[in-house]
Coordinates of C-alpha atoms in Angstrom, one line a residue:
M1 CA 0.0 0.0 0.0
K2 CA 1.5 3.3 -1.0
F3 CA 0.6 6.5 1.0
R4 CA 0.8 9.1 -1.7
P5 CA 0.4 12.9 -1.3
L6 CA -2.8 14.4 -2.6
M7 CA -2.9 17.0 -5.4
V8 CA -0.1 19.4 -5.9
S9 CA -2.2 22.3 -4.8
V10 CA -3.0 20.7 -1.5
L11 CA 0.7 19.8 -1.0
A12 CA 1.5 23.5 -1.5
L13 CA -1.0 24.5 1.2
L14 CA 0.4 21.9 3.5
A15 CA 4.0 23.2 3.0
V16 CA 3.0 26.8 3.4
G17 CA 0.2 26.8 5.9
G18 CA 0.6 23.5 7.6
F19 CA -3.0 22.5 6.9
A20 CA -4.2 18.9 6.9
P21 CA -5.9 17.5 3.8
A22 CA -9.4 18.8 3.3
K23 CA -12.1 17.0 5.2
L24 CA -14.6 14.8 3.4
T25 CA -17.9 16.3 2.5
P26 CA -21.0 14.9 4.1
E27 CA -21.9 13.3 0.8
Q28 CA -18.5 11.6 0.6
V29 CA -18.8 10.4 4.2
K30 CA -22.2 8.9 3.3
S31 CA -20.6 7.0 0.4
L32 CA -18.0 5.3 2.6
P33 CA -18.6 1.7 3.7
P34 CA -20.2 1.8 7.1
P35 CA -18.1 0.8 10.2
A36 CA -18.4 -2.8 11.2
A37 CA -21.1 -3.2 13.8
R38 CA -19.0 -5.2 16.3
R39 CA -15.9 -5.0 18.4
V40 CA -12.8 -5.2 16.3
D41 CA -9.8 -7.2 17.4
F42 CA -6.5 -5.8 16.0
A43 CA -4.7 -9.2 15.8
K44 CA -7.5 -11.0 14.1
D45 CA -9.1 -8.3 12.0
I46 CA -6.7 -5.5 11.3
K47 CA -3.2 -7.0 11.3
P48 CA -4.0 -9.3 8.3
I49 CA -5.2 -6.3 6.3
F50 CA -2.0 -4.4 7.0
E51 CA 0.2 -7.4 6.3
A52 CA -1.5 -8.1 3.0
S53 CA -1.8 -4.6 1.6
C54 CA 0.3 -2.1 3.6
V55 CA 3.5 -3.2 5.2
K56 CA 5.5 -3.6 2.0
C57 CA 5.5 0.1 1.5
H58 CA 4.8 1.5 5.0
A59 CA 6.7 -0.7 7.5
R60 CA 9.7 -2.9 8.0
G61 CA 12.1 0.0 7.3
K62 CA 10.0 1.8 4.7
A63 CA 7.6 4.8 5.1
K64 CA 6.3 5.8 1.7
G65 CA 4.8 9.3 1.8
G66 CA 5.9 9.6 5.4
F67 CA 3.3 7.0 6.5
N68 CA 4.8 4.6 8.9
L69 CA 2.9 1.5 10.1
T70 CA 5.6 0.0 12.2
S71 CA 3.7 0.7 15.4
R72 CA 0.7 2.6 16.7
A73 CA 2.9 5.5 17.7
T74 CA 4.4 5.8 14.2
M75 CA 1.0 5.4 12.6
L76 CA -0.4 8.4 14.5
Q77 CA 2.4 10.6 13.5
P78 CA 1.6 13.0 10.6
S79 CA 2.6 11.8 7.2
D80 CA 3.5 13.9 4.2
S81 CA -0.2 14.4 3.6
G82 CA -1.1 15.2 7.2
P83 CA -2.6 12.9 9.9
A84 CA -3.3 9.5 8.4
V85 CA -5.3 8.2 11.4
V86 CA -7.3 10.3 13.8
S87 CA -8.1 8.0 16.7
G88 CA -11.9 7.8 17.3
K89 CA -12.7 9.6 14.0
S90 CA -12.5 7.3 11.0
A91 CA -14.4 9.8 8.7
E92 CA -11.6 12.3 9.4
S93 CA -8.8 9.8 8.8
H94 CA -7.0 10.3 5.5
L95 CA -6.2 6.5 5.5
I96 CA -9.9 5.7 5.1
E97 CA -10.3 8.2 2.3
L98 CA -7.5 6.5 0.4
V99 CA -8.4 2.9 1.0
S100 CA -12.0 3.5 0.1
G101 CA -11.1 4.8 -3.3
L102 CA -13.1 8.0 -3.3
N103 CA -10.5 9.5 -5.6
P104 CA -9.7 7.0 -8.3
D105 CA -6.4 8.8 -9.0
D106 CA -5.3 8.5 -5.4
V107 CA -6.1 5.2 -3.9
M108 CA -4.3 2.6 -1.7
P109 CA -3.0 0.1 -2.3
Q110 CA -1.7 1.5 -5.5
K111 CA -0.9 -2.0 -6.9
G112 CA -2.7 -5.3 -6.3
S113 CA -6.3 -5.9 -5.1
R114 CA -8.2 -3.0 -3.5
L115 CA -9.7 -3.4 -0.1
T116 CA -13.2 -4.7 0.0
A117 CA -16.0 -2.8 1.6
G118 CA -15.9 -5.2 4.5
Q119 CA -12.3 -4.5 5.1
V120 CA -12.8 -0.8 4.9
G121 CA -15.6 -1.2 7.4
L122 CA -13.3 -3.1 9.8
L123 CA -10.7 -0.3 9.6
R124 CA -13.4 2.3 10.2
A125 CA -14.7 0.5 13.3
W126 CA -11.2 -0.1 14.6
I127 CA -10.3 3.7 14.3
D128 CA -13.7 4.7 15.8
Q129 CA -13.1 2.4 18.7
G130 CA -9.8 4.1 19.5
A131 CA -7.4 2.3 17.1
R132 CA -6.3 0.0 19.9
W133 CA -3.0 -1.8 19.0
P134 CA -1.3 -4.2 21.4
A135 CA 2.2 -3.1 22.2
A136 CA 3.5 -6.6 21.6
I137 CA 2.6 -6.4 17.9
S138 CA 4.7 -4.4 15.5
F139 CA 5.9 -4.4 11.9
V140 CA 9.6 -3.8 12.5
K141 CA 12.0 -5.0 9.9
P142 CA 12.8 -8.6 10.8
P143 CA 16.4 -9.6 11.4
P144 CA 18.1 -10.9 8.2
A145 CA 17.3 -14.5 7.4
N146 CA 20.1 -17.0 6.9
L147 CA 22.8 -14.6 8.0
T148 CA 24.1 -15.6 11.4
P149 CA 26.2 -18.8 11.3
R150 CA 24.6 -21.8 13.0
R151 CA 25.7 -25.4 13.3
P152 CA 22.8 -27.7 14.2
D153 CA 23.5 -30.9 16.0
L154 CA 23.7 -34.0 13.9
P155 CA 21.0 -36.6 14.7
P156 CA 22.5 -39.9 15.8
A157 CA 23.3 -42.5 13.1
K158 CA 20.8 -45.4 12.8
R159 CA 21.4 -48.6 11.0
D160 CA 22.3 -47.7 7.4
V161 CA 21.6 -44.0 7.9
T162 CA 25.1 -42.9 8.7
H163 CA 25.8 -40.1 6.2
A164 CA 25.5 -36.6 7.7
V165 CA 23.0 -35.4 5.0
D166 CA 20.9 -38.5 5.4
R167 CA 20.9 -38.3 9.2
L168 CA 19.6 -34.7 8.9
L169 CA 16.9 -35.8 6.3
A170 CA 15.7 -38.8 8.2
R171 CA 13.2 -36.9 10.4
Y172 CA 12.1 -34.9 7.4
F173 CA 11.2 -38.0 5.5
K174 CA 9.4 -39.4 8.5
E175 CA 7.4 -36.3 8.9
H176 CA 6.4 -36.3 5.3
K177 CA 5.7 -40.1 5.3
I178 CA 8.3 -40.8 2.7
T179 CA 9.5 -44.3 2.7
S180 CA 13.1 -44.7 1.5
P181 CA 13.0 -46.3 -2.0
V182 CA 15.7 -48.5 -3.4
L183 CA 18.6 -46.4 -4.6
V184 CA 19.4 -46.1 -8.3
D185 CA 21.5 -48.9 -9.8
D186 CA 25.2 -48.6 -10.4
R187 CA 24.9 -47.9 -14.1
L188 CA 22.6 -44.9 -13.5
F189 CA 24.6 -43.6 -10.6
A190 CA 27.8 -43.6 -12.6
R191 CA 26.2 -41.6 -15.4
R192 CA 24.6 -39.2 -13.0
A193 CA 27.7 -38.6 -11.0
S194 CA 30.0 -38.2 -14.0
L195 CA 27.7 -35.7 -15.7
D196 CA 27.1 -33.7 -12.5
L197 CA 30.7 -33.6 -11.3
I198 CA 32.8 -33.3 -14.5
G199 CA 30.2 -32.9 -17.2
L200 CA 31.1 -35.9 -19.3
L201 CA 29.5 -39.3 -20.0
P202 CA 31.5 -42.2 -18.6
S203 CA 33.2 -44.3 -21.3
P204 CA 32.1 -47.9 -21.8
A205 CA 35.4 -49.1 -20.3
E206 CA 35.1 -46.8 -17.3
L207 CA 31.5 -47.9 -16.7
E208 CA 32.4 -51.6 -17.0
E209 CA 35.2 -51.2 -14.5
F210 CA 32.8 -49.6 -12.1
L211 CA 30.2 -52.2 -12.6
Q212 CA 32.7 -55.0 -11.9
D213 CA 34.0 -53.3 -8.8
R214 CA 32.8 -55.3 -5.7
R215 CA 34.0 -52.9 -3.0
P216 CA 31.1 -51.7 -0.7
D217 CA 32.4 -48.1 -0.9
K218 CA 32.9 -48.0 -4.7
R219 CA 30.4 -45.2 -5.2
E220 CA 32.4 -43.0 -2.7
A221 CA 35.5 -44.0 -4.6
L222 CA 34.0 -43.0 -7.9
V223 CA 33.0 -39.6 -6.6
A224 CA 36.5 -39.0 -5.2
K225 CA 38.1 -40.1 -8.5
L226 CA 35.9 -37.7 -10.5
L227 CA 36.5 -34.8 -8.2
A228 CA 40.3 -35.5 -8.3
D229 CA 40.3 -35.0 -12.1
D230 CA 41.5 -31.4 -12.0
R231 CA 41.2 -30.8 -15.8
H232 CA 37.8 -32.2 -16.4
Y233 CA 36.4 -30.7 -13.1
A234 CA 37.7 -27.2 -14.1
E235 CA 36.4 -27.4 -17.6
H236 CA 32.9 -28.4 -16.4
W237 CA 32.5 -25.9 -13.5
L238 CA 33.9 -23.2 -15.7
T239 CA 30.4 -23.0 -17.2
F240 CA 28.7 -22.6 -13.8
W241 CA 31.0 -19.7 -12.9
N242 CA 31.0 -18.1 -16.3
D243 CA 27.2 -17.8 -16.0
L244 CA 27.4 -16.4 -12.6
L245 CA 30.2 -13.9 -13.2
R246 CA 29.1 -12.7 -16.7
N247 CA 32.3 -14.0 -18.2
D248 CA 32.5 -15.0 -21.8
Y249 CA 34.9 -15.2 -24.8
R250 CA 33.2 -12.6 -27.0
G251 CA 30.3 -10.1 -26.9
T252 CA 29.5 -6.6 -26.1
G253 CA 32.5 -4.6 -24.7
Y254 CA 35.4 -6.7 -26.0
I255 CA 36.1 -4.6 -29.1
D256 CA 36.9 -1.5 -27.2
E257 CA 38.6 -3.4 -24.3
G258 CA 36.0 -2.1 -21.9
R259 CA 35.3 -5.7 -20.9
K260 CA 38.1 -8.0 -19.8
P261 CA 37.7 -11.8 -19.4
I262 CA 38.8 -13.7 -16.3
S263 CA 38.8 -17.1 -18.1
R264 CA 42.5 -18.0 -17.4
W265 CA 42.3 -16.9 -13.8
L266 CA 39.0 -18.7 -13.3
Y267 CA 40.2 -22.0 -14.9
S268 CA 43.3 -21.9 -12.7
A269 CA 41.3 -21.2 -9.6
L270 CA 39.0 -24.2 -10.3
A271 CA 41.8 -26.6 -11.3
T272 CA 43.8 -25.8 -8.1
N273 CA 40.7 -25.9 -6.0
M274 CA 41.2 -22.3 -4.6
P275 CA 39.4 -21.9 -1.2
F276 CA 36.1 -20.2 -1.9
D277 CA 36.7 -17.4 0.6
C278 CA 39.9 -16.5 -1.3
F279 CA 38.1 -16.9 -4.6
V280 CA 35.5 -14.4 -3.5
A281 CA 37.9 -12.0 -2.0
E282 CA 40.0 -12.0 -5.2
L283 CA 37.0 -11.3 -7.4
I284 CA 35.8 -8.4 -5.2
N285 CA 39.2 -6.9 -4.6
P286 CA 41.6 -8.3 -7.3
S287 CA 45.3 -8.4 -6.4
T288 CA 46.4 -9.4 -9.9
T289 CA 45.4 -8.3 -13.4
N290 CA 44.2 -11.8 -14.3
A291 CA 41.4 -11.5 -11.7
E292 CA 40.3 -7.9 -12.3
G293 CA 38.0 -8.8 -15.1
F294 CA 35.1 -9.3 -12.8
V295 CA 35.3 -5.8 -11.5
K296 CA 36.3 -4.4 -14.9
G297 CA 33.6 -6.4 -16.6
I298 CA 31.0 -4.4 -14.7
V299 CA 32.1 -1.2 -16.4
W300 CA 31.6 -2.2 -20.1
R301 CA 27.8 -1.9 -20.0
G302 CA 28.2 1.8 -19.2
A303 CA 25.8 4.1 -17.4
I304 CA 22.5 3.3 -19.0
N305 CA 20.7 5.3 -16.3
A306 CA 21.1 6.2 -12.7
S307 CA 20.1 2.7 -11.5
Q308 CA 22.6 1.0 -13.9
T309 CA 25.8 3.0 -13.4
P310 CA 28.9 0.8 -13.0
P311 CA 29.0 1.1 -9.2
M312 CA 25.3 0.1 -9.1
Q313 CA 25.9 -2.9 -11.4
A314 CA 28.7 -3.9 -9.0
A315 CA 26.3 -3.8 -6.1
Q316 CA 23.7 -5.8 -8.1
N317 CA 26.1 -8.5 -9.2
I318 CA 28.0 -9.0 -6.0
S319 CA 24.8 -9.1 -3.9
Q320 CA 23.1 -11.5 -6.3
V321 CA 26.0 -13.9 -6.8
F322 CA 27.5 -14.1 -3.3
L323 CA 24.6 -13.2 -1.0
G324 CA 21.5 -14.4 -3.0
V325 CA 20.1 -10.9 -2.7
N326 CA 18.2 -9.0 -5.4
V327 CA 18.8 -5.2 -5.1
K328 CA 17.9 -4.4 -8.8
C329 CA 14.5 -2.9 -7.8
A330 CA 16.1 -1.1 -4.9
S331 CA 18.6 0.4 -7.3
C332 CA 15.8 2.7 -8.6
H333 CA 13.5 3.0 -5.6
D334 CA 12.7 1.2 -2.4
S335 CA 11.8 -2.3 -3.5
F336 CA 8.3 -3.5 -3.9
I337 CA 9.2 -7.2 -3.9
N338 CA 11.5 -7.3 -0.8
D339 CA 12.6 -5.1 2.1
W340 CA 15.7 -3.6 0.4
T341 CA 15.7 0.2 0.1
L342 CA 17.3 2.7 -2.2
A343 CA 19.8 3.6 0.5
D344 CA 20.8 -0.1 0.9
A345 CA 21.7 -0.5 -2.8
Y346 CA 23.5 2.8 -3.0
G347 CA 25.4 2.1 0.1
L348 CA 26.9 -1.0 -1.4
A349 CA 27.4 0.7 -4.8
A350 CA 29.3 3.5 -3.1
V351 CA 32.1 1.0 -2.3
Y352 CA 33.1 1.0 -6.0
A353 CA 32.3 4.7 -6.8
T354 CA 35.2 6.8 -7.9
N355 CA 33.5 10.0 -6.9
E356 CA 30.7 10.9 -4.5
L357 CA 27.6 8.9 -5.4
E358 CA 24.3 10.9 -5.4
L359 CA 21.1 9.0 -4.8
F360 CA 18.6 9.0 -7.7
R361 CA 15.0 7.9 -7.1
C362 CA 13.4 6.8 -10.3
D363 CA 16.2 8.5 -12.2
K364 CA 15.6 11.8 -10.4
P365 CA 18.3 13.3 -8.1
T366 CA 17.4 13.4 -4.4
G367 CA 20.3 15.6 -3.3
E368 CA 21.5 13.0 -0.9
T369 CA 24.9 11.4 -1.0
A370 CA 25.4 7.6 -0.5
A371 CA 27.8 6.4 2.3
A372 CA 29.6 3.2 1.6
R373 CA 28.4 0.3 3.7
F374 CA 27.7 -3.4 3.5
L375 CA 24.2 -4.7 3.1
Y376 CA 24.4 -6.3 6.5
P377 CA 26.1 -3.8 8.8
E378 CA 26.0 -6.2 11.7
V379 CA 28.6 -8.3 9.9
G380 CA 31.2 -5.6 9.5
A381 CA 31.8 -2.0 8.7
I382 CA 33.2 -0.2 5.6
D383 CA 34.8 3.2 6.1
P384 CA 32.9 5.6 3.8
A385 CA 35.8 8.1 4.0
A386 CA 38.4 5.6 2.9
P387 CA 39.9 5.6 -0.7
R388 CA 38.2 3.3 -3.2
A389 CA 41.0 0.8 -3.1
E390 CA 40.7 0.5 0.7
R391 CA 36.9 0.3 0.5
M392 CA 37.1 -2.6 -1.9
K393 CA 39.6 -4.3 0.4
Q394 CA 37.3 -3.8 3.4
L395 CA 34.3 -5.2 1.4
A396 CA 36.3 -8.3 0.6
R397 CA 37.1 -8.7 4.3
V398 CA 33.5 -8.2 5.4
M399 CA 32.1 -10.4 2.7
T400 CA 34.3 -13.3 3.7
S401 CA 34.1 -12.7 7.5
P402 CA 33.2 -15.6 9.7
K403 CA 30.2 -13.6 10.8
N404 CA 28.8 -13.6 7.4
G405 CA 26.8 -16.9 7.3
R406 CA 25.0 -15.8 4.2
L407 CA 28.1 -16.4 1.9
P408 CA 28.5 -20.1 2.7
R409 CA 24.8 -20.7 2.8
T410 CA 24.4 -19.1 -0.7
I411 CA 27.1 -21.2 -2.3
V412 CA 26.1 -24.5 -0.7
N413 CA 22.5 -23.8 -1.8
R414 CA 23.7 -23.3 -5.4
L415 CA 25.7 -26.5 -5.2
W416 CA 22.8 -28.5 -3.9
A417 CA 20.6 -27.1 -6.7
R418 CA 23.2 -28.0 -9.2
L419 CA 23.3 -31.6 -8.2
L420 CA 19.7 -32.2 -7.2
G421 CA 17.9 -29.8 -9.5
R422 CA 16.3 -27.6 -6.9
G423 CA 17.8 -25.5 -4.0
L424 CA 17.2 -25.9 -0.3
V425 CA 16.1 -22.2 -0.7
E426 CA 14.1 -21.2 -3.8
P427 CA 14.5 -19.0 -5.8
L428 CA 18.2 -19.3 -5.6
D429 CA 18.6 -15.5 -5.6
D430 CA 16.2 -14.9 -2.7
M431 CA 18.1 -16.2 0.3
E432 CA 15.9 -14.2 2.6
R433 CA 13.3 -17.0 2.2
P434 CA 13.3 -20.0 4.5
A435 CA 14.8 -23.2 3.5
W436 CA 12.7 -26.3 3.2
H437 CA 15.2 -27.8 5.6
S438 CA 17.0 -25.1 7.5
D439 CA 19.1 -27.5 9.6
L440 CA 20.5 -29.2 6.5
L441 CA 21.3 -25.8 4.9
D442 CA 23.0 -24.5 8.0
W443 CA 24.9 -27.7 8.7
L444 CA 26.2 -27.9 5.1
A445 CA 27.3 -24.2 5.3
E446 CA 29.1 -24.6 8.6
D447 CA 30.7 -27.9 7.4
F448 CA 31.9 -26.1 4.2
V449 CA 33.5 -23.4 6.3
A450 CA 35.1 -25.9 8.7
H451 CA 36.7 -27.7 5.7
G452 CA 38.4 -24.6 4.5
H453 CA 35.7 -23.4 2.1
D454 CA 36.4 -26.4 -0.1
L455 CA 33.9 -26.6 -2.9
R456 CA 34.9 -30.1 -3.9
H457 CA 34.5 -31.3 -0.3
T458 CA 30.9 -30.2 -0.3
L459 CA 30.2 -31.6 -3.7
R460 CA 31.7 -34.9 -2.5
L461 CA 29.5 -34.8 0.6
I462 CA 26.3 -34.2 -1.4
A463 CA 27.1 -36.8 -4.1
T464 CA 27.9 -39.6 -1.7
S465 CA 24.6 -39.1 0.3
R466 CA 21.7 -41.5 -0.1
A467 CA 19.6 -38.4 -0.9
Y468 CA 21.6 -37.9 -4.1
Q469 CA 21.3 -41.6 -5.0
L470 CA 17.5 -41.7 -4.8
P471 CA 15.5 -42.2 -8.0
A472 CA 14.9 -38.9 -9.9
V473 CA 11.6 -37.1 -9.6
N474 CA 9.8 -35.1 -12.3
L475 CA 9.3 -31.7 -10.6
G476 CA 6.6 -31.0 -13.1
E477 CA 4.4 -33.3 -11.1
L478 CA 4.9 -31.3 -7.9
A479 CA 3.1 -28.1 -6.9
P480 CA 6.0 -25.5 -6.5
T481 CA 4.2 -23.9 -3.5
N482 CA 4.0 -27.2 -1.8
F483 CA 7.4 -28.7 -2.5
V484 CA 8.5 -31.9 -0.7
F485 CA 11.9 -33.3 -1.4
R486 CA 11.7 -36.9 -2.6
G487 CA 14.9 -37.2 -4.6
P488 CA 16.9 -35.4 -7.3
A489 CA 15.0 -33.7 -10.1
V490 CA 15.0 -34.9 -13.6
R491 CA 17.1 -32.5 -15.5
R492 CA 18.0 -31.9 -19.1
L493 CA 21.7 -31.9 -20.2
S494 CA 23.0 -28.4 -20.4
A495 CA 24.1 -27.0 -23.7
E496 CA 27.7 -27.8 -22.8
Q497 CA 27.0 -31.3 -21.5
F498 CA 25.0 -32.1 -24.6
R499 CA 27.8 -31.0 -26.9
D500 CA 30.5 -32.7 -24.9
A501 CA 28.4 -35.9 -24.9
L502 CA 28.4 -35.7 -28.7
G503 CA 32.2 -35.3 -28.5
T504 CA 32.6 -38.5 -26.5
L505 CA 30.2 -40.3 -28.8
T506 CA 31.6 -39.2 -32.2
G507 CA 35.2 -38.1 -31.4
V508 CA 34.4 -34.7 -32.9
W509 CA 35.5 -31.9 -30.6
F510 CA 36.1 -28.2 -31.2
S511 CA 39.2 -27.3 -33.1
K512 CA 40.6 -24.4 -31.0
A513 CA 40.1 -23.4 -27.4
Q514 CA 40.0 -19.8 -26.1
L515 CA 42.3 -21.0 -23.3
P516 CA 45.7 -22.6 -23.4
V517 CA 44.8 -26.2 -22.6
A518 CA 47.0 -29.2 -23.4
T519 CA 44.5 -31.4 -25.1
N520 CA 42.9 -32.0 -28.5
E521 CA 39.5 -32.7 -26.9
I522 CA 38.3 -29.1 -26.8
R523 CA 35.1 -28.9 -24.8
S524 CA 32.2 -26.6 -25.2
S525 CA 33.1 -24.5 -22.1
L526 CA 36.4 -23.5 -23.7
V527 CA 34.9 -21.9 -26.8
A528 CA 32.4 -19.2 -27.6
A529 CA 28.8 -20.3 -28.1
D530 CA 27.6 -21.6 -31.5
P531 CA 24.0 -21.6 -32.7
L532 CA 23.4 -25.1 -31.2
A533 CA 24.6 -24.0 -27.8
V534 CA 22.5 -20.9 -27.9
A535 CA 19.4 -22.9 -28.8
L536 CA 20.1 -25.3 -26.0
G537 CA 20.1 -22.5 -23.4
R538 CA 23.6 -21.2 -23.1
P539 CA 23.1 -17.5 -22.1
N540 CA 24.9 -14.6 -23.7
R541 CA 26.2 -13.6 -20.2
E542 CA 25.2 -10.0 -20.7
Q543 CA 23.8 -10.4 -17.2
V544 CA 24.2 -12.7 -14.2
T545 CA 22.6 -16.1 -14.9
T546 CA 22.2 -18.3 -11.8
S547 CA 20.0 -21.0 -13.3
R548 CA 19.0 -22.1 -16.8
P549 CA 15.5 -23.2 -17.8
S550 CA 15.3 -27.0 -18.1
V551 CA 12.2 -27.0 -20.2
A552 CA 12.4 -27.9 -23.9
T553 CA 11.6 -25.0 -26.3
T554 CA 10.5 -24.7 -29.9
L555 CA 13.9 -23.2 -30.8
Q556 CA 15.6 -26.3 -29.4
A557 CA 13.4 -28.6 -31.4
L558 CA 14.0 -26.7 -34.6
E559 CA 17.8 -26.6 -34.1
L560 CA 17.9 -30.3 -33.2
T561 CA 15.9 -31.4 -36.2
N562 CA 17.1 -29.0 -38.9
G563 CA 20.0 -27.0 -37.5
D564 CA 23.2 -26.9 -39.6
T565 CA 25.5 -27.1 -36.6
L566 CA 24.2 -30.4 -35.4
S567 CA 23.9 -31.7 -39.0
R568 CA 27.6 -31.0 -39.8
L569 CA 28.7 -32.4 -36.5
L570 CA 26.8 -35.7 -37.1
A571 CA 28.2 -35.9 -40.6
R572 CA 31.8 -35.6 -39.3
G573 CA 31.0 -38.0 -36.5
A574 CA 29.7 -40.6 -39.0
E575 CA 32.9 -40.4 -41.0
K576 CA 35.1 -40.9 -37.9
L577 CA 33.0 -43.9 -36.8
L578 CA 33.2 -45.5 -40.1
G579 CA 36.9 -44.8 -40.7
P580 CA 38.9 -46.3 -43.5
N581 CA 37.8 -49.8 -42.5
P582 CA 34.2 -49.7 -41.4
P583 CA 33.3 -52.1 -38.5
P584 CA 30.6 -54.7 -38.6
G585 CA 27.1 -53.1 -38.3
A586 CA 26.3 -54.8 -35.0
A587 CA 29.6 -53.7 -33.5
L588 CA 28.9 -50.1 -34.5
V589 CA 25.5 -50.2 -32.9
D590 CA 26.9 -51.7 -29.7
R591 CA 29.5 -48.9 -29.6
V592 CA 27.0 -46.1 -30.1
F593 CA 24.6 -47.4 -27.5
G594 CA 27.3 -48.2 -25.0
Q595 CA 28.8 -44.7 -25.2
A596 CA 25.6 -42.7 -25.5
L597 CA 23.4 -44.6 -23.1
G598 CA 25.8 -46.7 -21.1
R599 CA 24.1 -50.0 -22.0
P600 CA 23.8 -52.5 -24.9
P601 CA 20.9 -52.2 -27.3
T602 CA 17.8 -54.4 -26.9
S603 CA 17.2 -56.9 -29.7
G604 CA 14.5 -54.6 -31.1
E605 CA 16.8 -51.6 -31.0
Q606 CA 19.5 -53.6 -32.6
Q607 CA 17.2 -54.6 -35.5
L608 CA 16.0 -51.0 -36.0
A609 CA 19.5 -49.6 -35.8
L610 CA 20.9 -52.1 -38.4
A611 CA 18.0 -51.2 -40.7
L612 CA 19.0 -47.5 -40.4
L613 CA 22.7 -48.3 -41.1
G614 CA 22.0 -50.2 -44.3
Q615 CA 24.1 -52.9 -45.8
P616 CA 26.8 -52.2 -46.7
L617 CA 27.1 -49.4 -44.1
Q618 CA 26.2 -46.0 -45.4
K619 CA 27.5 -42.7 -44.0
E620 CA 24.0 -41.3 -44.1
G621 CA 22.7 -44.3 -42.1
V622 CA 25.3 -43.7 -39.4
E623 CA 24.2 -40.1 -39.2
D624 CA 20.6 -41.2 -38.8
L625 CA 21.5 -43.6 -36.1
L626 CA 23.5 -41.0 -34.2
W627 CA 20.7 -38.5 -34.5
A628 CA 18.0 -41.0 -33.4
V629 CA 20.0 -42.0 -30.3
T630 CA 20.9 -38.5 -29.2
M631 CA 17.2 -37.5 -29.5
L632 CA 16.2 -40.1 -26.9
P633 CA 15.1 -38.8 -23.5
E634 CA 17.4 -41.4 -22.1
F635 CA 20.3 -39.5 -23.7
Q636 CA 19.1 -36.0 -23.1
L637 CA 18.1 -36.3 -19.5
I638 CA 19.9 -36.7 -16.2
R639 CA 17.9 -39.2 -14.3

């Protein structure tokens, strides 16, 4: 609900003469909904109205138009338009005039559903009865969620529930009456883990070795082996961080060198498993030219308007990526979707400002100057008077402070979502929301910190849990407002995973990497996007991308059926598979199915595939077989 000033002429009278808004005429009073003919209870009748329609703009740190609903005392204070509530006199209360909609051009709430006549009647009766408001009830800004570090106690291990994640989930499953199903088989687990951790399909030889392994801890061993593969790990997770950090190999800003990539630094940081706190600090306050691209990359978009100046883009990107906070709305005005204010956004932006940063509200100057500060001052302070370089250093220190429990919670939530398809907190960029299992989120975050901010440690922890090994669930069958965790979500291969899977299947990789890597198997993450990658959802990275849609689109269908990029790739792949001495048709079918699907073909599939190949083997037939297999949901989905 937005408490807006009345007409300009009335405001002028208020400013000059101190008069309150004009009283309603007798005819207007008669047109108001009558007061409710009963005793009104604030907690039961009025508080729900305020919460639904008013507090977003007039409480919890905000007071649009000077109207403050934090408490009874603040409510009775004159607003910019005079007294909003006159105790005992609802007909003289400006609040009633606004919520009743007597003036269609000046009505509250400004957005959303208007109050019903019954609700206005309750407000009138409440005011007429003295506007009683229990002192214990207020609409103060709540303390930040998911900020203070907290380490819950681990429930005791029971029988086969020994893993920390599963011990924390055991009670959750019991409360939701979820019986533990049989875990996925070894073949499916190996495919899932390999795609999730290094982005590649396991080779038939690797898969067979794993299937023949009789060790009881072979799944833990496989996860450890995958995460120890520095090269493939870095190449895979490069995609994740490129999306988050707006890093790419070409695009707007590179021609005039206003934009600088961080690809080499990022690859090295991932390959060497740089501790995450050091990783974040280096991005926020780079000590080398190789890492400065994140900060410099903010500048290339230029100053589109006051809410998109380079310092403001810095505030938006840093808060979104590392804190799971959206201050984009608050960069223009006090946010309507959360509690962040214009002053909050400008305070963080001022850290990166080279000159004094004036606040603009809806692109109009306010005459106020922003003072540099962290979004959560309780975590640590930034000296507004310090030079820019020192402010950046202080921001890096505060962001990675042990007091900042939001940083580890945000990254472990992203890792959980990456491996299981949905975060413990959703949306991923709204970490003020409660987790569906707060103990699990908090424990993972504290364990992450205790193990030196080791990303691979947390990935290993999640991937070795029974929760990760449960059968996949189609989230389309679940109401998003009533989510219950039952297992990993079915996910589509990312654009990079799909292209790399084609590489392992056909032996056709990219010819040249944008980074100096010692391999001929150039993966998709190491090159600029082609039309196939774009169609499959690879973003242009003009803005932060924290998750990609997993739903198939018409563009994808067109590119996969008629696109030149895929057609040329399959043609080259067919030539390589045939070689100078083509193998027997049955052997070729076995090879394609083994690499693409991790299993031999059924007898029916074998017959259909041989019919496609023709006799003798034809290049076009091999292309058709490759296309048919790669279009199968079994190939395109991570289950």
